CSV table of N, CA and C in Angstrom, one decimal:
chain,number,residue,atom,x,y,z
A,988,ARG,N,6.5,-12.5,4.8
A,988,ARG,CA,6.7,-11.2,4.3
A,988,ARG,C,7.5,-11.2,3.0
A,989,GLN,N,8.6,-11.9,3.0
A,989,GLN,CA,9.4,-12.0,1.7
A,989,GLN,C,8.6,-12.6,0.6
A,990,ARG,N,7.8,-13.6,0.9
A,990,ARG,CA,7.0,-14.2,-0.2
A,990,ARG,C,6.0,-13.1,-0.8
A,991,GLN,N,5.4,-12.3,0.0
A,991,GLN,CA,4.5,-11.3,-0.5
A,991,GLN,C,5.2,-10.3,-1.3
A,992,MET,N,6.4,-10.0,-1.0
A,992,MET,CA,7.2,-9.0,-1.8
A,992,MET,C,7.5,-9.6,-3.1
A,993,CYS,N,7.8,-10.9,-3.1
A,993,CYS,CA,8.1,-11.6,-4.4
A,993,CYS,C,6.8,-11.6,-5.3
A,994,ILE,N,5.7,-11.8,-4.7
A,994,ILE,CA,4.4,-11.8,-5.5
A,994,ILE,C,4.2,-10.4,-6.1
A,995,ARG,N,4.4,-9.4,-5.3
A,995,ARG,CA,4.2,-8.0,-5.8
A,995,ARG,C,5.2,-7.8,-6.9
A,996,ASP,N,6.4,-8.2,-6.7
A,996,ASP,CA,7.4,-7.9,-7.7
A,996,ASP,C,7.1,-8.7,-9.0
A,997,SER,N,6.6,-9.9,-8.9
A,997,SER,CA,6.3,-10.7,-10.1
A,997,SER,C,5.2,-10.1,-10.9
A,998,PHE,N,4.3,-9.5,-10.3
A,998,PHE,CA,3.2,-8.8,-11.0
A,998,PHE,C,3.8,-7.6,-11.8
A,999,ASN,N,4.7,-6.8,-11.1
A,999,ASN,CA,5.2,-5.7,-11.8
A,999,ASN,C,6.2,-6.0,-12.9
A,1000,ASP,N,6.8,-7.2,-12.8
A,1000,ASP,CA,7.8,-7.6,-13.8
A,1000,ASP,C,7.1,-8.2,-15.1
A,1001,ARG,N,5.8,-8.4,-15.1
A,1001,ARG,CA,5.2,-9.1,-16.2
A,1001,ARG,C,4.8,-8.1,-17.3
A,1002,GLY,N,5.2,-6.8,-17.1
A,1002,GLY,CA,4.9,-5.8,-18.1
A,1002,GLY,C,3.4,-5.4,-18.2
A,1003,GLN,N,2.7,-5.7,-17.1
A,1003,GLN,CA,1.3,-5.3,-17.1
A,1003,GLN,C,1.2,-3.8,-17.2
A,1004,LYS,N,0.1,-3.3,-17.8
A,1004,LYS,CA,-0.1,-1.9,-17.9
A,1004,LYS,C,-0.3,-1.3,-16.5
A,1005,GLN,N,0.5,-0.3,-16.2
A,1005,GLN,CA,0.5,0.3,-14.9
A,1005,GLN,C,-0.1,1.7,-15.0
A,1006,GLN,N,-1.0,2.0,-14.1
A,1006,GLN,CA,-1.5,3.4,-14.1
A,1006,GLN,C,-0.6,4.3,-13.3
A,1007,GLU,N,-0.6,5.5,-13.6
A,1007,GLU,CA,0.1,6.5,-12.8
A,1007,GLU,C,-0.6,6.7,-11.5
A,1008,SER,N,0.2,6.7,-10.5
A,1008,SER,CA,-0.4,6.9,-9.1
A,1008,SER,C,0.0,8.2,-8.6
A,1009,ASN,N,-1.0,8.9,-7.9
A,1009,ASN,CA,-0.7,10.1,-7.3
A,1009,ASN,C,-0.3,10.0,-5.9
A,1010,LEU,N,0.1,8.7,-5.5
A,1010,LEU,CA,0.5,8.5,-4.1
A,1010,LEU,C,1.9,9.1,-3.8
A,1011,THR,N,2.0,9.7,-2.6
A,1011,THR,CA,3.3,10.2,-2.2
A,1011,THR,C,4.2,9.0,-1.8
A,1012,ASN,N,5.4,9.3,-1.7
A,1012,ASN,CA,6.4,8.2,-1.3
A,1012,ASN,C,5.9,7.7,0.1
A,1013,ARG,N,5.5,8.5,1.0
A,1013,ARG,CA,5.1,8.0,2.3
A,1013,ARG,C,3.8,7.1,2.2
A,1014,GLU,N,2.9,7.6,1.4
A,1014,GLU,CA,1.7,6.8,1.1
A,1014,GLU,C,2.0,5.4,0.5
A,1015,GLN,N,3.0,5.4,-0.4
A,1015,GLN,CA,3.4,4.2,-1.0
A,1015,GLN,C,4.1,3.3,0.1
A,1016,ASP,N,4.8,3.9,1.0
A,1016,ASP,CA,5.4,3.1,2.1
A,1016,ASP,C,4.3,2.4,3.0
A,1017,ILE,N,3.2,3.2,3.2
A,1017,ILE,CA,2.0,2.7,3.9
A,1017,ILE,C,1.4,1.5,3.2
A,1018,VAL,N,1.2,1.6,1.8
A,1018,VAL,CA,0.7,0.5,1.0
A,1018,VAL,C,1.6,-0.7,1.1
A,1019,ASN,N,2.9,-0.5,1.0
A,1019,ASN,CA,3.8,-1.6,1.1
A,1019,ASN,C,3.7,-2.3,2.5
A,1020,GLY,N,3.4,-1.6,3.5
A,1020,GLY,CA,3.2,-2.2,4.8
A,1020,GLY,C,1.9,-3.0,4.8
A,1021,LEU,N,0.9,-2.5,4.2
A,1021,LEU,CA,-0.4,-3.3,4.1
A,1021,LEU,C,-0.2,-4.6,3.3
A,1022,VAL,N,0.5,-4.5,2.2
A,1022,VAL,CA,0.8,-5.6,1.4
A,1022,VAL,C,1.6,-6.7,2.2
A,1023,ASP,N,2.5,-6.2,3.0
A,1023,ASP,CA,3.3,-7.1,3.8
A,1023,ASP,C,2.6,-7.7,5.0
A,1024,GLY,N,1.3,-7.3,5.1
A,1024,GLY,CA,0.4,-7.9,6.2
A,1024,GLY,C,0.6,-7.2,7.5
A,1025,LEU,N,1.2,-6.0,7.6
A,1025,LEU,CA,1.4,-5.4,8.9
A,1025,LEU,C,0.1,-4.7,9.3
A,1026,SER,N,0.0,-4.6,10.7
A,1026,SER,CA,-1.1,-3.8,11.3
A,1026,SER,C,-0.8,-2.3,11.2
A,1027,TYR,N,-1.7,-1.5,11.4
A,1027,TYR,CA,-1.5,0.0,11.4
A,1027,TYR,C,-0.4,0.3,12.5
A,1028,LYS,N,-0.4,-0.4,13.6
A,1028,LYS,CA,0.5,-0.2,14.7
A,1028,LYS,C,1.9,-0.5,14.2
A,1029,LEU,N,2.1,-1.7,13.6
A,1029,LEU,CA,3.4,-2.1,13.1
A,1029,LEU,C,3.9,-1.2,12.0
A,1030,ILE,N,3.0,-0.7,11.1
A,1030,ILE,CA,3.4,0.2,10.1
A,1030,ILE,C,3.9,1.5,10.7
A,1031,ALA,N,3.2,2.0,11.8
A,1031,ALA,CA,3.6,3.2,12.5
A,1031,ALA,C,5.0,2.9,13.1
A,1032,ASP,N,5.2,1.8,13.7
A,1032,ASP,CA,6.5,1.5,14.3
A,1032,ASP,C,7.6,1.4,13.2
A,1033,ARG,N,7.3,0.8,12.1
A,1033,ARG,CA,8.3,0.6,11.0
A,1033,ARG,C,8.7,2.0,10.5
A,1034,LEU,N,7.8,2.9,10.3
A,1034,LEU,CA,8.0,4.2,9.7
A,1034,LEU,C,8.3,5.3,10.7
A,1035,ASP,N,8.3,5.0,12.0
A,1035,ASP,CA,8.5,5.9,13.1
A,1035,ASP,C,7.6,7.1,13.0
A,1036,ILE,N,6.3,6.8,12.9
A,1036,ILE,CA,5.2,7.8,12.9
A,1036,ILE,C,4.1,7.3,13.8
A,1037,SER,N,3.2,8.2,14.2
A,1037,SER,CA,2.1,7.7,15.1
A,1037,SER,C,1.0,6.9,14.3
A,1038,ILE,N,0.3,6.2,15.0
A,1038,ILE,CA,-0.8,5.4,14.4
A,1038,ILE,C,-1.9,6.3,13.8
A,1039,ASP,N,-2.1,7.5,14.4
A,1039,ASP,CA,-3.0,8.5,13.9
A,1039,ASP,C,-2.5,9.0,12.5
A,1040,THR,N,-1.2,9.1,12.4
A,1040,THR,CA,-0.7,9.6,11.1
A,1040,THR,C,-0.9,8.5,10.0
A,1041,VAL,N,-0.7,7.2,10.4
A,1041,VAL,CA,-1.0,6.1,9.5
A,1041,VAL,C,-2.4,6.1,9.1
A,1042,ARG,N,-3.3,6.4,10.0
A,1042,ARG,CA,-4.7,6.4,9.7
A,1042,ARG,C,-5.0,7.6,8.7
A,1043,ALA,N,-4.4,8.7,8.9
A,1043,ALA,CA,-4.6,9.8,8.0
A,1043,ALA,C,-4.1,9.5,6.6
A,1044,HIS,N,-2.9,8.8,6.5
A,1044,HIS,CA,-2.4,8.4,5.2
A,1044,HIS,C,-3.4,7.4,4.6
A,1045,ILE,N,-3.9,6.5,5.4
A,1045,ILE,CA,-4.8,5.5,4.8
A,1045,ILE,C,-6.1,6.2,4.2
A,1046,ARG,N,-6.6,7.2,4.9
A,1046,ARG,CA,-7.8,7.9,4.4
A,1046,ARG,C,-7.4,8.5,3.0
A,1047,ASN,N,-6.2,9.1,3.0
A,1047,ASN,CA,-5.8,9.8,1.7
A,1047,ASN,C,-5.6,8.7,0.6
A,1048,ILE,N,-5.1,7.6,0.9
A,1048,ILE,CA,-4.9,6.5,0.0
A,1048,ILE,C,-6.2,6.0,-0.6
A,1049,TYR,N,-7.2,5.8,0.3
A,1049,TYR,CA,-8.5,5.3,-0.1
A,1049,TYR,C,-9.1,6.3,-1.1
A,1050,LYS,N,-9.0,7.6,-0.8
A,1050,LYS,CA,-9.6,8.7,-1.6
A,1050,LYS,C,-8.9,8.7,-3.0
A,1051,LYS,N,-7.6,8.6,-3.0
A,1051,LYS,CA,-6.9,8.7,-4.3
A,1051,LYS,C,-7.1,7.5,-5.1
A,1052,LEU,N,-7.2,6.3,-4.5
A,1052,LEU,CA,-7.4,5.1,-5.3
A,1052,LEU,C,-8.9,4.7,-5.5
A,1053,HIS,N,-9.8,5.5,-4.9
A,1053,HIS,CA,-11.2,5.3,-5.1
A,1053,HIS,C,-11.6,3.9,-4.6
A,1054,VAL,N,-11.1,3.5,-3.4
A,1054,VAL,CA,-11.4,2.2,-2.8
A,1054,VAL,C,-12.0,2.5,-1.4
A,1055,ASN,N,-12.5,1.4,-0.8
A,1055,ASN,CA,-13.1,1.5,0.5
A,1055,ASN,C,-12.6,0.5,1.5
A,1056,SER,N,-11.6,-0.2,1.2
A,1056,SER,CA,-11.0,-1.2,2.1
A,1056,SER,C,-9.6,-1.5,1.9
A,1057,LYS,N,-9.0,-2.0,2.9
A,1057,LYS,CA,-7.5,-2.4,2.9
A,1057,LYS,C,-7.4,-3.5,1.8
A,1058,ALA,N,-8.3,-4.4,1.7
A,1058,ALA,CA,-8.2,-5.5,0.7
A,1058,ALA,C,-8.1,-5.0,-0.7
A,1059,GLU,N,-8.9,-3.9,-1.0
A,1059,GLU,CA,-8.9,-3.3,-2.3
A,1059,GLU,C,-7.6,-2.6,-2.6
A,1060,VAL,N,-7.0,-2.0,-1.6
A,1060,VAL,CA,-5.7,-1.4,-1.8
A,1060,VAL,C,-4.6,-2.4,-2.1
A,1061,ILE,N,-4.7,-3.5,-1.3
A,1061,ILE,CA,-3.7,-4.6,-1.5
A,1061,ILE,C,-3.9,-5.2,-2.9
A,1062,ALA,N,-5.1,-5.5,-3.3
A,1062,ALA,CA,-5.4,-6.0,-4.6
A,1062,ALA,C,-4.9,-5.1,-5.8
A,1063,LYS,N,-5.1,-3.9,-5.7
A,1063,LYS,CA,-4.6,-2.9,-6.7
A,1063,LYS,C,-3.1,-2.9,-6.7
A,1064,SER,N,-2.5,-3.0,-5.6
A,1064,SER,CA,-1.0,-3.0,-5.5
A,1064,SER,C,-0.5,-4.3,-6.2
A,1065,LEU,N,-1.1,-5.4,-5.8
A,1065,LEU,CA,-0.6,-6.7,-6.4
A,1065,LEU,C,-0.8,-6.8,-7.9
A,1066,ARG,N,-1.9,-6.1,-8.4
A,1066,ARG,CA,-2.1,-6.1,-9.8
A,1066,ARG,C,-1.3,-5.1,-10.6
A,1067,GLY,N,-0.5,-4.3,-9.8
A,1067,GLY,CA,0.4,-3.3,-10.4
A,1067,GLY,C,-0.3,-2.1,-10.9
A,1068,GLU,N,-1.4,-1.8,-10.2
A,1068,GLU,CA,-2.3,-0.6,-10.6
A,1068,GLU,C,-2.0,0.7,-9.8
A,1069,LEU,N,-0.8,0.7,-9.2
A,1069,LEU,CA,-0.5,1.9,-8.4
A,1069,LEU,C,0.5,2.7,-9.1
């Protein structure tokens, strides 16, 4: 988990052009959980919300980022495109 956070941080620190994201703070928390390799259940436990709420946030994230998979969300996050 720590290693993944360092990877994410190193991408952001390189001064890459970052796009403005319309993600809410909670949606960003969900993305961070995905990047950390957590399951929906573990994300729900970490954030003290239901798994159905996680799924609803995931649907909103996919729509806002114009993606269709968890892998695409993670890739965009690691590239600093959020």
